mmCIF file with all atom_site columns, C-alpha atoms and ligand atoms in Angstrom:
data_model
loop_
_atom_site.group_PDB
_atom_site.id
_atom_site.type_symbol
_atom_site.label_atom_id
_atom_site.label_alt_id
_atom_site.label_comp_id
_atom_site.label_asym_id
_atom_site.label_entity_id
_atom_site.label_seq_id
_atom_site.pdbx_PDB_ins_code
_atom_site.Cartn_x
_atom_site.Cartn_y
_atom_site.Cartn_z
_atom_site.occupancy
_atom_site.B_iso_or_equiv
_atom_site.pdbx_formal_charge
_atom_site.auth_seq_id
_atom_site.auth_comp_id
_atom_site.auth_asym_id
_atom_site.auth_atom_id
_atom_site.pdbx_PDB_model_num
ATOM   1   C CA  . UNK A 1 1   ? -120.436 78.546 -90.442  1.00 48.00 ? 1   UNK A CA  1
ATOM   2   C CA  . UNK A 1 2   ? -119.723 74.924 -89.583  1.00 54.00 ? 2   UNK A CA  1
ATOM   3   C CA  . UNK A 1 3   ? -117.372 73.152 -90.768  1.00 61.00 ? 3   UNK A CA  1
ATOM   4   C CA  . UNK A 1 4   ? -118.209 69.357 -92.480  1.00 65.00 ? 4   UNK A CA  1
ATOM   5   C CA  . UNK A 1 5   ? -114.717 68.561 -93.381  1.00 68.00 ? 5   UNK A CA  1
ATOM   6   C CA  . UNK A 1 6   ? -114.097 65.171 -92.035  1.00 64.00 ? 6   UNK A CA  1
ATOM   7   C CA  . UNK A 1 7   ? -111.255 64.895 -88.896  1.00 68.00 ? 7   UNK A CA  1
ATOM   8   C CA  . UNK A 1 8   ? -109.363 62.163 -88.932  1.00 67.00 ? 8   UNK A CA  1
ATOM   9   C CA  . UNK A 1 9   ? -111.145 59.821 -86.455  1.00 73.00 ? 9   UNK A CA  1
ATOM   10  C CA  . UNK A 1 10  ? -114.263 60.033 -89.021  1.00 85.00 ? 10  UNK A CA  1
ATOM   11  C CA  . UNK A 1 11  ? -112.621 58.175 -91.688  1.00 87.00 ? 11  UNK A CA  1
ATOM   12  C CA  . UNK A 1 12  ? -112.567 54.486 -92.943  1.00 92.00 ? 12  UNK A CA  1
ATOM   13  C CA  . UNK A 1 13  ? -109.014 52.378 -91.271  1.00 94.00 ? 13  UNK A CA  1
ATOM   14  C CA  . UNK A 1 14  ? -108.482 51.278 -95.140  1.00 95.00 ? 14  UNK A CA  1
ATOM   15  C CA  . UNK A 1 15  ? -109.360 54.738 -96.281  1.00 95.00 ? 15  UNK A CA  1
ATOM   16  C CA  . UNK A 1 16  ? -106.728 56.468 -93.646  1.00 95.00 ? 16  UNK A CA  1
ATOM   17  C CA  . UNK A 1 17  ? -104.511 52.958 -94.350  1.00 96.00 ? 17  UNK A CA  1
ATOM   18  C CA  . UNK A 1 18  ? -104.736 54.463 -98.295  1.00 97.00 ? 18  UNK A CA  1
ATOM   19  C CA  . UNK A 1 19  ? -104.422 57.651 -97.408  1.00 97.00 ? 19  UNK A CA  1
ATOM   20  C CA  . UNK A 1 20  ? -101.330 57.817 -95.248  1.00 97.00 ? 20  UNK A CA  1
ATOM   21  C CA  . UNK A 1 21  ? -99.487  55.360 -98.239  1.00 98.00 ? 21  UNK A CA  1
ATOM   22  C CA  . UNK A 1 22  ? -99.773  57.636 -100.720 1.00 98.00 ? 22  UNK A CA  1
ATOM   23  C CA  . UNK A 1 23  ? -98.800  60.759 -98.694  1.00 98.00 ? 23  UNK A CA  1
ATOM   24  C CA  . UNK A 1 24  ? -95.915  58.502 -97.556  1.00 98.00 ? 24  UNK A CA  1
ATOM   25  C CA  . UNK A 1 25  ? -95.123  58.409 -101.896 1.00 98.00 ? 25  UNK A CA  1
ATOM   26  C CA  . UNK A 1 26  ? -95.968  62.081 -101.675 1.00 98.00 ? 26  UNK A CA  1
ATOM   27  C CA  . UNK A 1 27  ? -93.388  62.934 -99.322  1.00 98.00 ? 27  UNK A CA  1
ATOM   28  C CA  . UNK A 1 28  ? -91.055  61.084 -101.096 1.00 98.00 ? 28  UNK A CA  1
ATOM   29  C CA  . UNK A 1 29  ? -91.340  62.957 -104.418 1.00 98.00 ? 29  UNK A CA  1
ATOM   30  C CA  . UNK A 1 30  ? -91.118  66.274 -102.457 1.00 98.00 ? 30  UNK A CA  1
ATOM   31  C CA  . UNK A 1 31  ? -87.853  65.537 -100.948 1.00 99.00 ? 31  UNK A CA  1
ATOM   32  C CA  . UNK A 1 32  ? -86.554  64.494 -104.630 1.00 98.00 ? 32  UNK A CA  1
ATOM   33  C CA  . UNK A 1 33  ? -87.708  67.444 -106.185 1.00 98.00 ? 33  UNK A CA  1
ATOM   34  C CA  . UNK A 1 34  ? -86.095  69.515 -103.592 1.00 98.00 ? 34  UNK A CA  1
ATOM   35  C CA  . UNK A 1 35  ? -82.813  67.554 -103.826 1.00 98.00 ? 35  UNK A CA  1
ATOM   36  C CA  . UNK A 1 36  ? -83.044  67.474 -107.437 1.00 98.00 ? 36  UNK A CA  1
ATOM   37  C CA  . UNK A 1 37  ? -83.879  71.244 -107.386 1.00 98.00 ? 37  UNK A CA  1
ATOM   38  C CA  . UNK A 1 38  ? -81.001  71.723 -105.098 1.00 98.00 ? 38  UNK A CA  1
ATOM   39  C CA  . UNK A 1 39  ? -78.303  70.237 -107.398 1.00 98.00 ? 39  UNK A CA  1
ATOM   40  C CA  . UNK A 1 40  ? -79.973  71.922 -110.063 1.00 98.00 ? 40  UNK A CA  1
ATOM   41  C CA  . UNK A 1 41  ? -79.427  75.607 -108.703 1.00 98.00 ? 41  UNK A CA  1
ATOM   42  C CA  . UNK A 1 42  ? -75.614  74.497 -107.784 1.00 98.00 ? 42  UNK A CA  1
ATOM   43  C CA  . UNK A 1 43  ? -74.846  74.238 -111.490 1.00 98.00 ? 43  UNK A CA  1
ATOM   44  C CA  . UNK A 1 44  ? -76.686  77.471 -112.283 1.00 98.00 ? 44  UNK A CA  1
ATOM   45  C CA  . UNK A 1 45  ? -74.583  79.304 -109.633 1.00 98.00 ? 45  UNK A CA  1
ATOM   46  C CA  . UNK A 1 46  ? -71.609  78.085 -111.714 1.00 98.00 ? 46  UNK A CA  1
ATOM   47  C CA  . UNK A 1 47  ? -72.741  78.847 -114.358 1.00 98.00 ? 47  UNK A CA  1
ATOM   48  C CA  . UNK A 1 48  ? -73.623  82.331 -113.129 1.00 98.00 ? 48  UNK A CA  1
ATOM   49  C CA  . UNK A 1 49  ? -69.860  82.760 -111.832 1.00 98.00 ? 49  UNK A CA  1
ATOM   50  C CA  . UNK A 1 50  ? -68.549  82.054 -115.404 1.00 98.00 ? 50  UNK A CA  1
ATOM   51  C CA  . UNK A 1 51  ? -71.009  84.056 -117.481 1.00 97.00 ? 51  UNK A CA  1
ATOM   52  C CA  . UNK A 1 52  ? -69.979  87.091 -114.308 1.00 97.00 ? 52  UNK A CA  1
ATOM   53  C CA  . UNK A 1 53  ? -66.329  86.615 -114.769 1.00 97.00 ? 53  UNK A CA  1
ATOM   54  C CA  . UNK A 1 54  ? -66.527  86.896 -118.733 1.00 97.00 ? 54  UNK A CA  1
ATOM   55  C CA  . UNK A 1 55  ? -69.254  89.449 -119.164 1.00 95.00 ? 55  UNK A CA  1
ATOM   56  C CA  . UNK A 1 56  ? -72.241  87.756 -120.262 1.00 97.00 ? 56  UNK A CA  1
ATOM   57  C CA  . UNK A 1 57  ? -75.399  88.373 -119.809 1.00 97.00 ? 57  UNK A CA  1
ATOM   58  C CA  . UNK A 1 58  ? -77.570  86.506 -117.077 1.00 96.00 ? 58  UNK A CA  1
ATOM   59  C CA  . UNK A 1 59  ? -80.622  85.464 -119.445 1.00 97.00 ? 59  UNK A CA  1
ATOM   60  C CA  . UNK A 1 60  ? -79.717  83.756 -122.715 1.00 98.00 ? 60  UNK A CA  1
ATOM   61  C CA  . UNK A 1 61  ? -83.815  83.869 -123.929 1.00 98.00 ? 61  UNK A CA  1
ATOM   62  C CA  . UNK A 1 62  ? -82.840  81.283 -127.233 1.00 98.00 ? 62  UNK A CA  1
ATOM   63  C CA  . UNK A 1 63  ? -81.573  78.957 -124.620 1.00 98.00 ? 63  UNK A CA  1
ATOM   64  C CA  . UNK A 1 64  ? -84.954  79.356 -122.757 1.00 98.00 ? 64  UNK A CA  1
ATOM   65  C CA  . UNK A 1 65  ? -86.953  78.934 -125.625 1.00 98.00 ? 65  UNK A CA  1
ATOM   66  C CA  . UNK A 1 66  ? -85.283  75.813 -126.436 1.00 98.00 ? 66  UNK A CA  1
ATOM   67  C CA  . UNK A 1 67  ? -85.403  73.800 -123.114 1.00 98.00 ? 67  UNK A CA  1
ATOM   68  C CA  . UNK A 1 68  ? -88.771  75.139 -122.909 1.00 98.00 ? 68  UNK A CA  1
ATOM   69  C CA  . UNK A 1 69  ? -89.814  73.282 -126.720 1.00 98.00 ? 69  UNK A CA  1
ATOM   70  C CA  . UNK A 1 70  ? -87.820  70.236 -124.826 1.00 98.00 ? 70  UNK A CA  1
ATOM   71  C CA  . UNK A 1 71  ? -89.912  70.586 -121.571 1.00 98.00 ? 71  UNK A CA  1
ATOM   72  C CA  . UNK A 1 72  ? -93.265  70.684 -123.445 1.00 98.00 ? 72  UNK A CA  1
ATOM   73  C CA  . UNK A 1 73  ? -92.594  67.872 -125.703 1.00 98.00 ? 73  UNK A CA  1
ATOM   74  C CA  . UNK A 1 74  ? -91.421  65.625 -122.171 1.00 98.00 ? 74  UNK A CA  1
ATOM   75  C CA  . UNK A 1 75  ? -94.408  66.652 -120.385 1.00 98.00 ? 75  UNK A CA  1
ATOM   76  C CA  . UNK A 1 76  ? -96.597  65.683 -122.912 1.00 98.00 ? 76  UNK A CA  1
ATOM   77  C CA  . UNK A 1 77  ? -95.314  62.363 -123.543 1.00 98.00 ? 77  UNK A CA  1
ATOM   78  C CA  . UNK A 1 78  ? -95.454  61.492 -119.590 1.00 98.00 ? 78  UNK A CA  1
ATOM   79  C CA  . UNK A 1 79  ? -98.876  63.124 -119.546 1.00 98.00 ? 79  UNK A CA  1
ATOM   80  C CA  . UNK A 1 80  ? -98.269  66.083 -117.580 1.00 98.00 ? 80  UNK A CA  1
ATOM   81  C CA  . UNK A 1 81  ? -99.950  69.269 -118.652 1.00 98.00 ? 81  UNK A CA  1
ATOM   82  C CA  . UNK A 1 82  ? -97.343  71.104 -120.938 1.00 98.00 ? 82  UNK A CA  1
ATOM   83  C CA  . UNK A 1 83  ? -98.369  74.502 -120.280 1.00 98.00 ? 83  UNK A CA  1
ATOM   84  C CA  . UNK A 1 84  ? -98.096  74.164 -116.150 1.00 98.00 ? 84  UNK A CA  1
ATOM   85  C CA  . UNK A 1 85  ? -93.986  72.582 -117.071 1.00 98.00 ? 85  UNK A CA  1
ATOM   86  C CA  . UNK A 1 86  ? -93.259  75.305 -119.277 1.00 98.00 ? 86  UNK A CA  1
ATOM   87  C CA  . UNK A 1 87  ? -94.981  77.819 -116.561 1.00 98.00 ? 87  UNK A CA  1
ATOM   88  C CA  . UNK A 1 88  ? -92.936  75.401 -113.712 1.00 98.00 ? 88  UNK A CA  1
ATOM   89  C CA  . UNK A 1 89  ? -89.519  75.982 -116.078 1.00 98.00 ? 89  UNK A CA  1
ATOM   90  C CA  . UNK A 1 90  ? -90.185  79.834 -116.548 1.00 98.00 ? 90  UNK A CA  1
ATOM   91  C CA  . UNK A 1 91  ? -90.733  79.925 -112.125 1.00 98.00 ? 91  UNK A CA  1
ATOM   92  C CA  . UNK A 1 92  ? -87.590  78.511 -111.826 1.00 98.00 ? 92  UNK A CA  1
ATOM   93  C CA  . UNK A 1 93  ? -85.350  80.266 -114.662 1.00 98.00 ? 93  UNK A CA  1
ATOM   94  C CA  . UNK A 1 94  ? -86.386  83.831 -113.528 1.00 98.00 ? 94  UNK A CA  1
ATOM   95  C CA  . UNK A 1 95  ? -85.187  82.639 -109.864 1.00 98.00 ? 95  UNK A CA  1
ATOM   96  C CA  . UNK A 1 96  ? -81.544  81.920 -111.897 1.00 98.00 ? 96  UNK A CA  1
ATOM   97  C CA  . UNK A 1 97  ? -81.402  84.498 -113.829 1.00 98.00 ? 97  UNK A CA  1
ATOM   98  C CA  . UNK A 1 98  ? -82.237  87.305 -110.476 1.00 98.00 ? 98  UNK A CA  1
ATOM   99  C CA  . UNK A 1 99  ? -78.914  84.778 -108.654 1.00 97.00 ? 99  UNK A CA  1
ATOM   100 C CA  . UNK A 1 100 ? -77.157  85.305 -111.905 1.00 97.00 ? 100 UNK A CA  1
ATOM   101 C CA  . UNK A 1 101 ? -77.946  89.123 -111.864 1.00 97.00 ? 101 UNK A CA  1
ATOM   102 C CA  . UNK A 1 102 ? -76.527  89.260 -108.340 1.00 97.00 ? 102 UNK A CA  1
ATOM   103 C CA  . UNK A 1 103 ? -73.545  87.710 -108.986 1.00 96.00 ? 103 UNK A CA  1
ATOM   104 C CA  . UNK A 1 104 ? -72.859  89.767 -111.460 1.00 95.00 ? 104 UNK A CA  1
ATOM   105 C CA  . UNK A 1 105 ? -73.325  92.922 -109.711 1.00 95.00 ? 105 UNK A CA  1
ATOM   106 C CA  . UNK A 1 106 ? -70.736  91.990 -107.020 1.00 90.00 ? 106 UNK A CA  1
ATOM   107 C CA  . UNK A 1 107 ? -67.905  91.400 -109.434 1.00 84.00 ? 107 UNK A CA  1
ATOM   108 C CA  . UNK A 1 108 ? -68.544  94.896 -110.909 1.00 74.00 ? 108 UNK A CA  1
HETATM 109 C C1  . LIG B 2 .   ? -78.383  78.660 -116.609 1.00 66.40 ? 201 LIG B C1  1
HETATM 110 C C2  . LIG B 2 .   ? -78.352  79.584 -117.579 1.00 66.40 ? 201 LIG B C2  1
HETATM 111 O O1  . LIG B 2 .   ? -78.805  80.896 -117.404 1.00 66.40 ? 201 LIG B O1  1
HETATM 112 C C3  . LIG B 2 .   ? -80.183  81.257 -117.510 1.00 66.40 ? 201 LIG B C3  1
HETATM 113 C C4  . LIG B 2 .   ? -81.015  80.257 -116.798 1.00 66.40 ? 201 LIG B C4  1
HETATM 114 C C5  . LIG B 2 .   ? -81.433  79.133 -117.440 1.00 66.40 ? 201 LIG B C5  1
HETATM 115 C C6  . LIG B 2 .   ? -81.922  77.939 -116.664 1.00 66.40 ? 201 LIG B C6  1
HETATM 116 O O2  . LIG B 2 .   ? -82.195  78.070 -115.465 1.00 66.40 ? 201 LIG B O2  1
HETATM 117 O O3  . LIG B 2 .   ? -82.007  76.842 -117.262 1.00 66.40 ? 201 LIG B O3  1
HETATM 118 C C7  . LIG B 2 .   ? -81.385  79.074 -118.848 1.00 66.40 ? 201 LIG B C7  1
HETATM 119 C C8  . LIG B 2 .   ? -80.948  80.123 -119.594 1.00 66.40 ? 201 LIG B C8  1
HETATM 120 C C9  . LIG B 2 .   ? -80.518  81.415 -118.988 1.00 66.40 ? 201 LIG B C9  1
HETATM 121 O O4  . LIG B 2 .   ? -81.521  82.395 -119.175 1.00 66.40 ? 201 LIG B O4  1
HETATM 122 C C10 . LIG B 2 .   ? -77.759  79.302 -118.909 1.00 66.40 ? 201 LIG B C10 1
HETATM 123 O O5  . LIG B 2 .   ? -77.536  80.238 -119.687 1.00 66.40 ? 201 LIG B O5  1
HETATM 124 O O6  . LIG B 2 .   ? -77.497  78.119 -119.185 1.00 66.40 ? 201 LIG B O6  1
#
């Protein structure tokens, strides 16, 4: 089967001059979603360590449900789909609470 994909010597110089500044954009948002993702798992660890040292339980679904009402409403008002944030927000919460769930079970 061949392959009509265009290589990069095929395209327009203002096309690939385009191209290459929005990937440039692109990369940028990556790195602050993984640096804002970062800081964001640093206060979950804490707060896994607290709810581990006084017995509470690593999910806290009413909390969920709110920041997911929260998420929705924010995604819809910047015009982001609201069912692919809450779906983003559930990703990442079931990633805490499985950290939180191992924290707990080493101060048992
Ligand atoms: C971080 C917490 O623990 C869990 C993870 C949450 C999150 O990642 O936002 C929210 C609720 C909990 O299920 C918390 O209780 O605040």
């Amino acid at each position: 089967m061949s392959d009509t994909r265009n290589d990069s010597s095929d395209i327009d110089p203002s096309v690939r001059a385009e191209l290459t500044r929005l990937r440039e954009s692109i990369d940028n948002i990556d790195a602050a979603v993984v640096h804002m993702l970062a800081e964001r798992f640093k206060c979950t660890q804490q707060v896994g360590v607290l709810k581990a040292e006084h017995q509470l339980p690593p999910a806290d679904p009413a909390r969920e449900a709110r920041q997911i009402a929260r998420l929705r409403e924010l995604a819809e008002s910047a015009k982001l789909d609201p069912a692919f944030a809450e779906k983003l927000l559930n990703f990442i919460i079931a990633e805490v609470i499985r950290h939180h769930e191992t924290i707990a079970d080493g101060t048992r």
